[in-house]
Structure formats: structure tokens, C-alpha cells
Amino acid sequence: MGLKFTGSYENLKSKLSSLNGDWDESQLNKKVLRVNDGVMNWFETTGSINFQGKDPEKSTLESKVPQLLYPDESTVSVSTRTAPEHADITTKEQHVTSQNDSLERQFLTTGVNDGELIIGIVSAVGTEFKRVIDPLTDRLKGFGYTVEVIRVSSILSTFSGGSEYDRIKHFMSAGDSLREKSTNNAILAAGVAKEISKKRITKSQKRAYIVNSLKHPREVEFLRKVYANGFYLIGVHADEKRRHKYLTDDKGCTQEQAKELIKIDEDESIDHGQKTRDTYHLSDFFLNLGSDNDQVKNGLQRFLELIFSHPYKNPTFDEFAMFMAFNSSVRSGDLSRQVGAVISREKQIIATGANDVPKYGGGLYWAEIDSTTGEVVDHPDGKDYTRDGDSNKQAQAEIIQEIAKNLMNEGIVTTDKELDLQKALNESKISDLTEFGRVVHAEMDALLSCSRAGIPTASTTLYCTTFPCHNCAKHIIASGIERVVYVEPYPKSRALDFYSESIQLRSEFDTTSTSNELVAFEPFIGVGPRRFLDLFSMSLGAGSKLRRKDKEGSILDWDKAKAPIRTPLIPKSYLEIEQAASEIWDKSS
């Protein structure tokens, strides 16, 4: 670790005044001291100090600055006494040694294997989260990590006592109230970040924080902004029957109380309410909480090995196919959402699909390169944004207005109740209507692609980023597709209600209810598309490059104790990393 000074700038100048150098204050967050050909950089936000320039002046600064800043210490601490709760770290562990590379240099050259990990959990109410957190904790310890579990509920107002139903309702309401009061749906994530900061007192750099449990998409977005690629989200799937049974049998809730809690947790109608369903699909890794604990343990172990750069962990076909479905979704220009789908037979993709406007001759519109100007343009009428807006929403509004007008004309509703009536209609299932949209749904686009090419769809598998709507479901059944794998739930779909005789909703490892006479709808399990390249690609992800062989072609062993993190979280700003890059250049040039 490098030298640090966390006092004020004026104090720093005073301590180093005997060097008779020139200070440069022109850069944001960075003060530069020049003494002939030697340069010292001080980063005001973090307190980090590093040196560059030419010897002997650079070496002189490296020797004198620590002595001037900390004259009473025989070995130089990397931090002042401004944080007494961290004194154990600063005095015993993080001393400057000229022989050791800085953390920034390690990050740029050899990789980092002792950075912090922030792992969020998203799970619906009634999920037995201990079956995930306990083995996750054990396996992190196996990588040499100390683990802190942060309960999001612990940062809310305390519960005074009562039944388990009362306790859960208390924390649901407390979270809603805080989001509403702060006008910030990510406020609980800010509280989590503060808790992590408070708990950072251990000497070990190998620290992992498990955050249980996130309930709003804004919370995930916030933590990703704070911790970037060092934050991982695990989505834990447990089917509703299992969760309902756990709430009633293990937690003492009544049948009605369990139903109420599950409904609230999935998606409250208010913007600042819990939205577990909308949070779940943002996960980096999806885990099925079935009856087999070994499946959970093995899934977590594989995920951690991927995080720690295991070069011989390859994707399953389900992971690859869902990644391709998400790739297909990004071509969509739909105003509401991007949905993608692929169809496979015998682990071979035979069609892709996305939700967008159909074109004459078959298929969807693509953006095209204008042969004259070279500009990439959309067809003038090929995307909804080129029109007045969303035709489906416009049709819904027309229906609501027509109903309200007819009721008032008939005298059933008085004029003074018109606004109340329109509000009630807006909140009705009219808003679930989808048939007035111009777009072809992704599942249908994939099926029609097979039809145009004369490819049979019997006994195939459909991978879709979102649970199919009831309109698509009937065509999926009729096409002969045997299995559907999805990520994001879609509450507007009535597929399971309308076609219960043809569809079974089951988990990947649930073989007890499998029937060859029904189309299996399964939640996706495995590494999510968001981190597919980061964890599986040897060189295209955001992290370090993977190596599988040496120069002689021999297989390289993966050493768990030394394995670097693919996308490490390091406590350095880009300015400090940039400075380390400059030092590498200066040393070699």
C-alpha cells in the first residue's frame, strides 16, 4: 500500500515547507509538489501520495517526505491518526516499503486477488435465505475472506415485538416510508453503503459483504454506481408454493397473511414500494432454491470460482442461449421494453427474435446505412418513435375515455365524478391490454423466423428474456415447443390461468412434477447475461485476461489462494491509477 496523508492541504504544505519546492494547485483533487526533477502528487480526496520524476530528486522525496510527515514513527504509516477506529490497520499492516508495488500497479500489471467483494441478495418474501447465505459465507471463507452480513432491515426503525407477520409488515412499511420521505428510492442502498463503511475495521483486505435483501431496482443501480464491477447481485428463485408454505408452517402466518405479504413484496402499486419482481431480473447470477441443498452449494461455488478467474469454467448451453436472447433484445426499438428470444433444438440455436415493428416481406425493420451519406438511419415508419407515440397506450386511453363518456351520458356517473372514474379505469386491467401495439413480440418473431425458413419447431426450447404473455403462450403451445426458459416475470401474462392444461411451471431441478404432456416453463438458472462476457470470455470482458496455458503449451493450474479477481474493486480513483501508469512509464523509459 502507498503513503497517505489525510490532514488538510495547509497542514501538508507546512510539514513539507523545508523542501523549498513549488506547489501546483491547478488540478482538481490533486496537489503537486515539484522539487527540481522530483515530483510528489497528493490526492486530496483519498490522501494518497505517490512520487515520480527523475533520480536522484525522486528518491530524495521518497525518503524525506515520510520522515517530515511522520517524524515520530520508525516505520512509516500510510495514514494519519484521523481515524482512530482504523488504527489497527494503519499502524500494523499498511506500512510503506519501497520494495512493494502499490495496489494501483498490481491492478495494472499482475492483477489483484485480495480486493473487497460486495454481494447483494434479491429474494422474495418467504425465501429461506439462510440456505443461501450460510453456504455462501462458508465458501467465501474458503477463499480466505472475512464475511460481514448486512441485513437491510437493520438500518430501519426497530421492531417492538409481535408476530412474524407483524415484523415483516413493519419493515415493509418502514422501507416504503423512508423512500417516500426522502423522495429517493435508492435511500436504503445509501444506508447499506454507510454500514459497509462502518464495518470496514478488519485488517484483512479480503473482505466480503453480503447484503440481504434488496427490494427495489434503484437500490441495485445505486450500489452498482458505488461499487461498480465489484458488486454482484444474486437472484434467488423459490416458487410461490414453497414460500407460502414456509411463511405458514415455519413463520406462523395465516394463509391470508402469507398471500398478502407475497403480493406486497412482488410489486406494490406505489412507486416507492417494494418491487422485488422488477429487481430480481437485474441479477448477475440466478440460483434456484429447490429441495436439494447440494445444488445451491455447487452453484455458489461455481459462481465464486468464476469471480476468481477460474479459466476452465465454461458456460452451460442455457447460459449461452439466454445470453444470445439478451443480445437479440438490444436490437429492439420498442418504446416500453426490449425483449429477446431464441429457439434451439438439440443445443443448437435455430432462430432469434426481438419485439419490434414488422416489415413487408417478413421479419423486422433494421437500421440501415444510407448509401449516399453513410448515415445510419431507421425506416421512416419502421419504429414507434417516428410516429406520435405508443399506439397501445393511445388505444387504452381511448377506451377509458369512451367508457367514461358513455357512463356519464347514461347518467350512471355524474360529471363531478369524472376524474375519480378515469382514475379507477386507469388502475383497472385495461392497462394490461397489449393487442393494440404495432410490435411483433419476440417469441412470435422467433417462431415466424422458423416458419419463413421452413424449420420445424416441434420438440424445441424457447429462451426468452421475459415470461411470455398469454397471446404468445398459445402459439408456443401450438408450435410444439416443449420447454420455455425465462428471466423476468411478467405479471400481466395470464398464460398459466388460460392454459393450465398445457403448461406446467417448474424449476430446473424439480423432477417430481415433470410431465411429457405439458410445456415446461422454467426460471433461468446460472450466470446472467449481464456478466456473461466478464466471467466467461478470455479477453472481451471488463476484467483481466484469462490464461489457460504457458508459452510451451502446458496447461496452467488454477491456484485458489492466488487467483486474481476478474473485475476487482480497488479503493483507488482513476486519477491514482493514472498516476501509477505514469510511474510504470517513467520507470521503463
XYZ file of N, CA, C and O in Angstrom, residues 100-208:
436
model
N 7.788 -2.940 -2.356
C 6.489 -3.458 -2.766
C 5.823 -2.556 -3.790
O 5.855 -1.333 -3.672
N 5.193 -3.159 -4.765
C 4.402 -2.396 -5.714
C 3.160 -1.858 -5.031
O 2.600 -2.491 -4.141
N 2.702 -0.706 -5.478
C 1.452 -0.164 -4.959
C 0.287 -1.005 -5.460
O 0.411 -1.765 -6.425
N -0.848 -0.849 -4.801
C -2.044 -1.574 -5.221
C -2.427 -1.194 -6.644
O -2.871 -2.029 -7.430
N -2.228 0.080 -6.984
C -2.556 0.526 -8.337
C -1.715 -0.210 -9.374
O -2.207 -0.621 -10.425
N -0.421 -0.384 -9.069
C 0.457 -1.076 -10.018
C 0.085 -2.549 -10.124
O 0.126 -3.135 -11.208
N -0.250 -3.156 -8.989
C -0.699 -4.549 -9.041
C -1.917 -4.688 -9.944
O -2.022 -5.622 -10.735
N -2.844 -3.752 -9.797
C -4.073 -3.776 -10.593
C -3.760 -3.705 -12.087
O -4.371 -4.399 -12.903
N -2.771 -2.883 -12.446
C -2.441 -2.685 -13.853
C -1.542 -3.776 -14.414
O -1.460 -3.941 -15.635
N -0.865 -4.521 -13.561
C 0.116 -5.493 -14.053
C -0.255 -6.933 -13.707
O -0.702 -7.693 -14.560
N -0.097 -7.310 -12.448
C -0.260 -8.723 -12.081
C -1.683 -9.111 -11.727
O -2.019 -10.290 -11.682
N -2.544 -8.124 -11.453
C -3.906 -8.429 -11.018
C -4.011 -8.409 -9.499
O -3.015 -8.471 -8.783
N -5.231 -8.312 -9.002
C -5.489 -8.187 -7.570
C -6.307 -9.384 -7.101
O -7.333 -9.709 -7.693
N -5.844 -10.052 -6.052
C -6.600 -11.209 -5.556
C -7.083 -11.017 -4.125
O -7.517 -11.960 -3.478
N -7.006 -9.790 -3.617
C -7.452 -9.569 -2.243
C -8.357 -8.346 -2.116
O -8.409 -7.708 -1.079
N -9.074 -8.018 -3.172
C -9.990 -6.892 -3.111
C -11.285 -7.256 -2.408
O -11.594 -8.425 -2.181
N -12.044 -6.245 -2.060
C -13.323 -6.473 -1.401
C -14.365 -6.967 -2.404
O -14.287 -6.681 -3.599
N -15.348 -7.684 -1.885
C -16.486 -8.137 -2.675
C -17.763 -7.651 -2.000
O -17.912 -7.771 -0.783
N -18.665 -7.102 -2.786
C -19.982 -6.709 -2.292
C -20.996 -7.579 -3.022
O -21.128 -7.492 -4.246
N -21.689 -8.433 -2.292
C -22.623 -9.378 -2.909
C -24.026 -9.098 -2.385
O -24.301 -9.257 -1.193
N -24.894 -8.652 -3.265
C -26.275 -8.399 -2.894
C -27.137 -9.628 -3.142
O -26.861 -10.429 -4.039
N -28.163 -9.778 -2.335
C -29.131 -10.860 -2.494
C -30.491 -10.237 -2.780
O -30.897 -9.291 -2.105
N -31.178 -10.744 -3.788
C -32.570 -10.355 -4.008
C -33.401 -11.627 -3.983
O -33.137 -12.576 -4.726
N -34.360 -11.655 -3.081
C -35.219 -12.831 -2.943
C -36.582 -12.386 -2.453
O -36.706 -11.386 -1.738
N -37.592 -13.118 -2.837
C -38.959 -12.777 -2.458
C -39.219 -13.156 -1.008
O -38.546 -14.023 -0.434
N -40.203 -12.512 -0.404
C -40.555 -12.812 0.981
C -40.954 -14.286 1.099
O -41.602 -14.842 0.218
N -40.505 -14.912 2.164
C -40.768 -16.336 2.346
C -39.665 -17.229 1.826
O -39.743 -18.454 1.959
N -38.632 -16.632 1.246
C -37.484 -17.416 0.776
C -36.580 -17.751 1.959
O -36.269 -16.888 2.777
N -36.157 -18.983 2.045
C -35.273 -19.407 3.135
C -33.846 -18.960 2.817
O -32.997 -19.753 2.411
N -33.595 -17.678 3.023
C -32.328 -17.099 2.578
C -31.113 -17.673 3.303
O -29.997 -17.630 2.784
N -31.309 -18.230 4.511
C -30.172 -18.820 5.218
C -29.572 -19.984 4.438
O -28.377 -20.273 4.566
N -30.387 -20.641 3.626
C -29.882 -21.743 2.812
C -28.960 -21.246 1.709
O -28.268 -22.050 1.062
N -28.941 -19.943 1.488
C -28.018 -19.340 0.531
C -26.870 -18.639 1.258
O -25.697 -18.827 0.920
N -27.202 -17.850 2.261
C -26.189 -17.030 2.929
C -25.182 -17.883 3.692
O -23.971 -17.615 3.656
N -25.634 -18.929 4.360
C -24.703 -19.763 5.137
C -23.667 -20.451 4.247
O -22.458 -20.355 4.511
N -24.072 -21.160 3.184
C -23.045 -21.772 2.329
C -22.216 -20.743 1.563
O -21.035 -20.980 1.294
N -22.812 -19.594 1.221
C -22.043 -18.541 0.559
C -20.958 -18.025 1.495
O -19.804 -17.819 1.080
N -21.305 -17.833 2.758
C -20.322 -17.394 3.755
C -19.200 -18.415 3.901
O -18.012 -18.065 3.908
N -19.560 -19.683 4.003
C -18.553 -20.738 4.157
C -17.602 -20.771 2.965
O -16.382 -20.935 3.134
N -18.134 -20.626 1.780
C -17.295 -20.704 0.587
C -16.419 -19.469 0.414
O -15.290 -19.566 -0.073
N -16.906 -18.324 0.817
C -16.062 -17.129 0.798
C -14.906 -17.273 1.785
O -13.774 -16.864 1.495
N -15.181 -17.861 2.925
C -14.111 -18.105 3.897
C -13.082 -19.068 3.320
O -11.887 -18.974 3.622
N -13.548 -19.992 2.475
C -12.630 -20.910 1.818
C -11.669 -20.210 0.876
O -10.595 -20.737 0.567
N -12.038 -19.013 0.418
C -11.145 -18.198 -0.407
C -10.322 -17.233 0.447
O -9.665 -16.339 -0.081
N -10.385 -17.410 1.762
C -9.599 -16.572 2.661
C -10.258 -15.264 3.042
O -9.588 -14.354 3.538
N -11.563 -15.151 2.848
C -12.265 -13.897 3.105
C -12.921 -13.877 4.482
O -13.413 -14.899 4.960
N -12.904 -12.708 5.097
C -13.767 -12.467 6.243
C -15.094 -11.946 5.705
O -15.120 -11.215 4.708
N -16.181 -12.320 6.345
C -17.506 -12.043 5.793
C -18.356 -11.276 6.797
O -18.404 -11.624 7.980
N -18.999 -10.237 6.322
C -19.979 -9.488 7.105
C -21.323 -9.580 6.392
O -21.400 -9.329 5.184
N -22.361 -9.959 7.118
C -23.708 -9.997 6.558
C -24.462 -8.757 7.025
O -24.554 -8.496 8.226
N -24.959 -7.991 6.078
C -25.677 -6.757 6.392
C -27.147 -6.948 6.056
O -27.509 -7.136 4.890
N -27.981 -6.940 7.070
C -29.424 -7.012 6.868
C -29.945 -5.608 6.584
O -29.754 -4.692 7.393
N -30.576 -5.426 5.443
C -31.102 -4.105 5.102
C -32.093 -3.639 6.162
O -32.157 -2.453 6.500
N -32.839 -4.569 6.730
C -33.818 -4.203 7.756
C -33.159 -3.615 8.998
O -33.801 -2.894 9.764
N -31.866 -3.894 9.205
C -31.185 -3.408 10.409
C -30.979 -1.900 10.390
O -30.711 -1.300 11.437
N -31.078 -1.270 9.224
C -30.889 0.179 9.154
C -32.225 0.917 9.246
O -32.262 2.141 9.181
N -33.313 0.161 9.396
C -34.637 0.762 9.545
C -35.009 0.841 11.021
O -34.294 0.338 11.891
N -36.138 1.451 11.301
C -36.595 1.576 12.685
C -36.796 0.196 13.292
O -37.232 -0.741 12.622
N -36.466 0.063 14.563
C -36.525 -1.241 15.221
C -37.968 -1.707 15.392
O -38.900 -0.905 15.473
N -38.112 -3.021 15.456
C -39.432 -3.636 15.636
C -39.643 -3.898 17.119
O -38.807 -4.517 17.781
N -40.769 -3.444 17.636
C -41.004 -3.505 19.080
C -41.467 -4.869 19.564
O -41.458 -5.143 20.763
N -41.888 -5.727 18.663
C -42.317 -7.059 19.076
C -43.675 -7.420 18.522
O -44.481 -6.554 18.181
N -43.928 -8.722 18.414
C -45.184 -9.195 17.864
C -44.957 -10.436 17.033
O -43.920 -11.100 17.132
N -45.911 -10.759 16.175
C -45.812 -11.952 15.342
C -44.849 -11.727 14.184
O -44.439 -10.599 13.895
N -44.507 -12.822 13.513
C -43.635 -12.720 12.342
C -44.315 -11.910 11.240
O -43.660 -11.137 10.531
N -45.610 -12.070 11.108
C -46.363 -11.268 10.140
C -46.226 -9.786 10.469
O -45.969 -8.961 9.576
N -46.369 -9.437 11.740
C -46.244 -8.037 12.153
C -44.834 -7.516 11.886
O -44.649 -6.365 11.473
N -43.836 -8.360 12.142
C -42.452 -7.940 11.929
C -42.187 -7.641 10.454
O -41.603 -6.602 10.103
N -42.629 -8.542 9.583
C -42.400 -8.346 8.150
C -43.138 -7.105 7.657
O -42.582 -6.286 6.916
N -44.388 -6.949 8.074
C -45.163 -5.775 7.661
C -44.515 -4.483 8.171
O -44.503 -3.461 7.471
N -43.965 -4.541 9.390
C -43.310 -3.355 9.955
C -42.163 -2.897 9.063
O -42.057 -1.703 8.732
N -41.296 -3.831 8.671
C -40.132 -3.444 7.876
C -40.523 -3.081 6.439
O -39.888 -2.220 5.821
N -41.553 -3.712 5.902
C -42.054 -3.299 4.592
C -42.516 -1.841 4.636
O -42.149 -1.028 3.779
N -43.311 -1.517 5.642
C -43.844 -0.158 5.777
C -42.737 0.847 6.067
O -42.747 1.969 5.542
N -41.770 0.443 6.900
C -40.670 1.345 7.243
C -39.841 1.683 6.007
O -39.435 2.836 5.809
N -39.587 0.677 5.163
C -38.846 0.926 3.931
C -39.605 1.834 2.988
O -39.041 2.770 2.396
N -40.908 1.575 2.843
C -41.741 2.427 1.981
C -41.735 3.873 2.476
O -41.607 4.819 1.683
N -41.890 4.041 3.780
C -41.959 5.388 4.360
C -40.660 6.153 4.140
O -40.673 7.346 3.819
N -39.536 5.460 4.300
C -38.247 6.130 4.133
C -38.017 6.527 2.677
O -37.501 7.613 2.391
N -38.399 5.660 1.746
C -38.270 6.017 0.330
C -39.139 7.227 0.000
O -38.719 8.135 -0.722
N -40.363 7.219 0.522
C -41.279 8.322 0.238
C -40.798 9.618 0.886
O -40.777 10.679 0.243
N -40.392 9.539 2.139
C -39.959 10.735 2.867
C -38.722 11.358 2.235
O -38.600 12.583 2.142
N -37.805 10.519 1.795
C -36.550 11.015 1.217
C -36.686 11.360 -0.262
O -35.760 11.942 -0.839
N -37.824 10.981 -0.867
C -38.037 11.098 -2.322
C -36.884 10.455 -3.090
O -36.469 10.935 -4.139
N -36.377 9.370 -2.535
C -35.229 8.683 -3.130
C -35.434 7.182 -2.968
O -35.304 6.640 -1.869
N -35.745 6.505 -4.060
C -35.994 5.065 -3.988
C -34.733 4.242 -3.771
O -34.809 3.029 -3.584
N -33.581 4.904 -3.799
C -32.314 4.208 -3.535
C -31.788 4.489 -2.136
O -30.663 4.104 -1.810
N -32.594 5.113 -1.290
C -32.093 5.567 0.009
C -31.583 4.417 0.872
O -30.596 4.562 1.608
N -32.218 3.248 0.800
C -31.759 2.120 1.609
C -30.385 1.630 1.150
O -29.587 1.155 1.964
N -30.104 1.753 -0.132
C -28.780 1.378 -0.629
C -27.718 2.327 -0.089
O -26.592 1.914 0.205
N -28.073 3.605 0.054
C -27.136 4.556 0.662
C -26.860 4.166 2.112
O -25.720 4.257 2.594
N -27.902 3.711 2.807
C -27.712 3.239 4.176
C -26.836 2.003 4.239
O -26.024 1.846 5.161
N -26.979 1.125 3.260
C -26.132 -0.071 3.188
C -24.668 0.333 3.001
O -23.766 -0.210 3.652
N -24.425 1.291 2.110
C -23.054 1.757 1.873
C -22.446 2.322 3.159
O -21.265 2.093 3.456
N -23.248 3.043 3.925
C -22.751 3.579 5.196
C -22.407 2.447 6.163
O -21.381 2.497 6.861
N -23.245 1.415 6.210
C -22.976 0.276 7.092
C -21.686 -0.432 6.689
O -20.898 -0.841 7.542
N -21.471 -0.584 5.398
C -20.234 -1.214 4.927
C -19.033 -0.387 5.354
O -18.015 -0.916 5.826
N -19.141 0.930 5.224
C -18.049 1.815 5.625
C -17.755 1.684 7.117
O -16.596 1.644 7.536
N -18.806 1.584 7.929
C -18.630 1.470 9.380
C -17.987 0.143 9.772
O -17.250 0.059 10.754
N -18.276 -0.912 9.011
C -17.776 -2.240 9.360
C -16.372 -2.503 8.822
O -15.791 -3.548 9.102
N -15.819 -1.575 8.077
C -14.513 -1.792 7.470
C -13.404 -1.514 8.492
O -12.663 -0.548 8.401
N -13.304 -2.390 9.504
C -12.316 -2.197 10.565
C -11.340 -3.357 10.662
O -10.375 -3.302 11.411
N -11.584 -4.413 9.916
C -10.678 -5.556 9.968
C -9.389 -5.262 9.214
O -9.363 -4.472 8.281
N -8.301 -5.904 9.628
C -7.024 -5.698 8.955
C -7.008 -6.328 7.571
O -6.299 -5.886 6.687
N -7.760 -7.374 7.392
C -7.710 -8.130 6.146
C -8.244 -7.325 4.972
O -9.253 -6.641 5.078
N -7.527 -7.391 3.845
C -8.030 -6.794 2.615
C -9.072 -7.691 1.965
O -9.818 -7.257 1.102
N -9.086 -8.956 2.363
C -10.052 -9.898 1.796
C -11.337 -9.841 2.615
O -11.573 -10.654 3.503
N -12.165 -8.870 2.277
C -13.425 -8.679 2.985
C -14.576 -8.838 2.009
O -14.525 -8.334 0.888
N -15.600 -9.519 2.446
C -16.807 -9.670 1.634
C -18.005 -9.224 2.460
O -18.101 -9.542 3.652
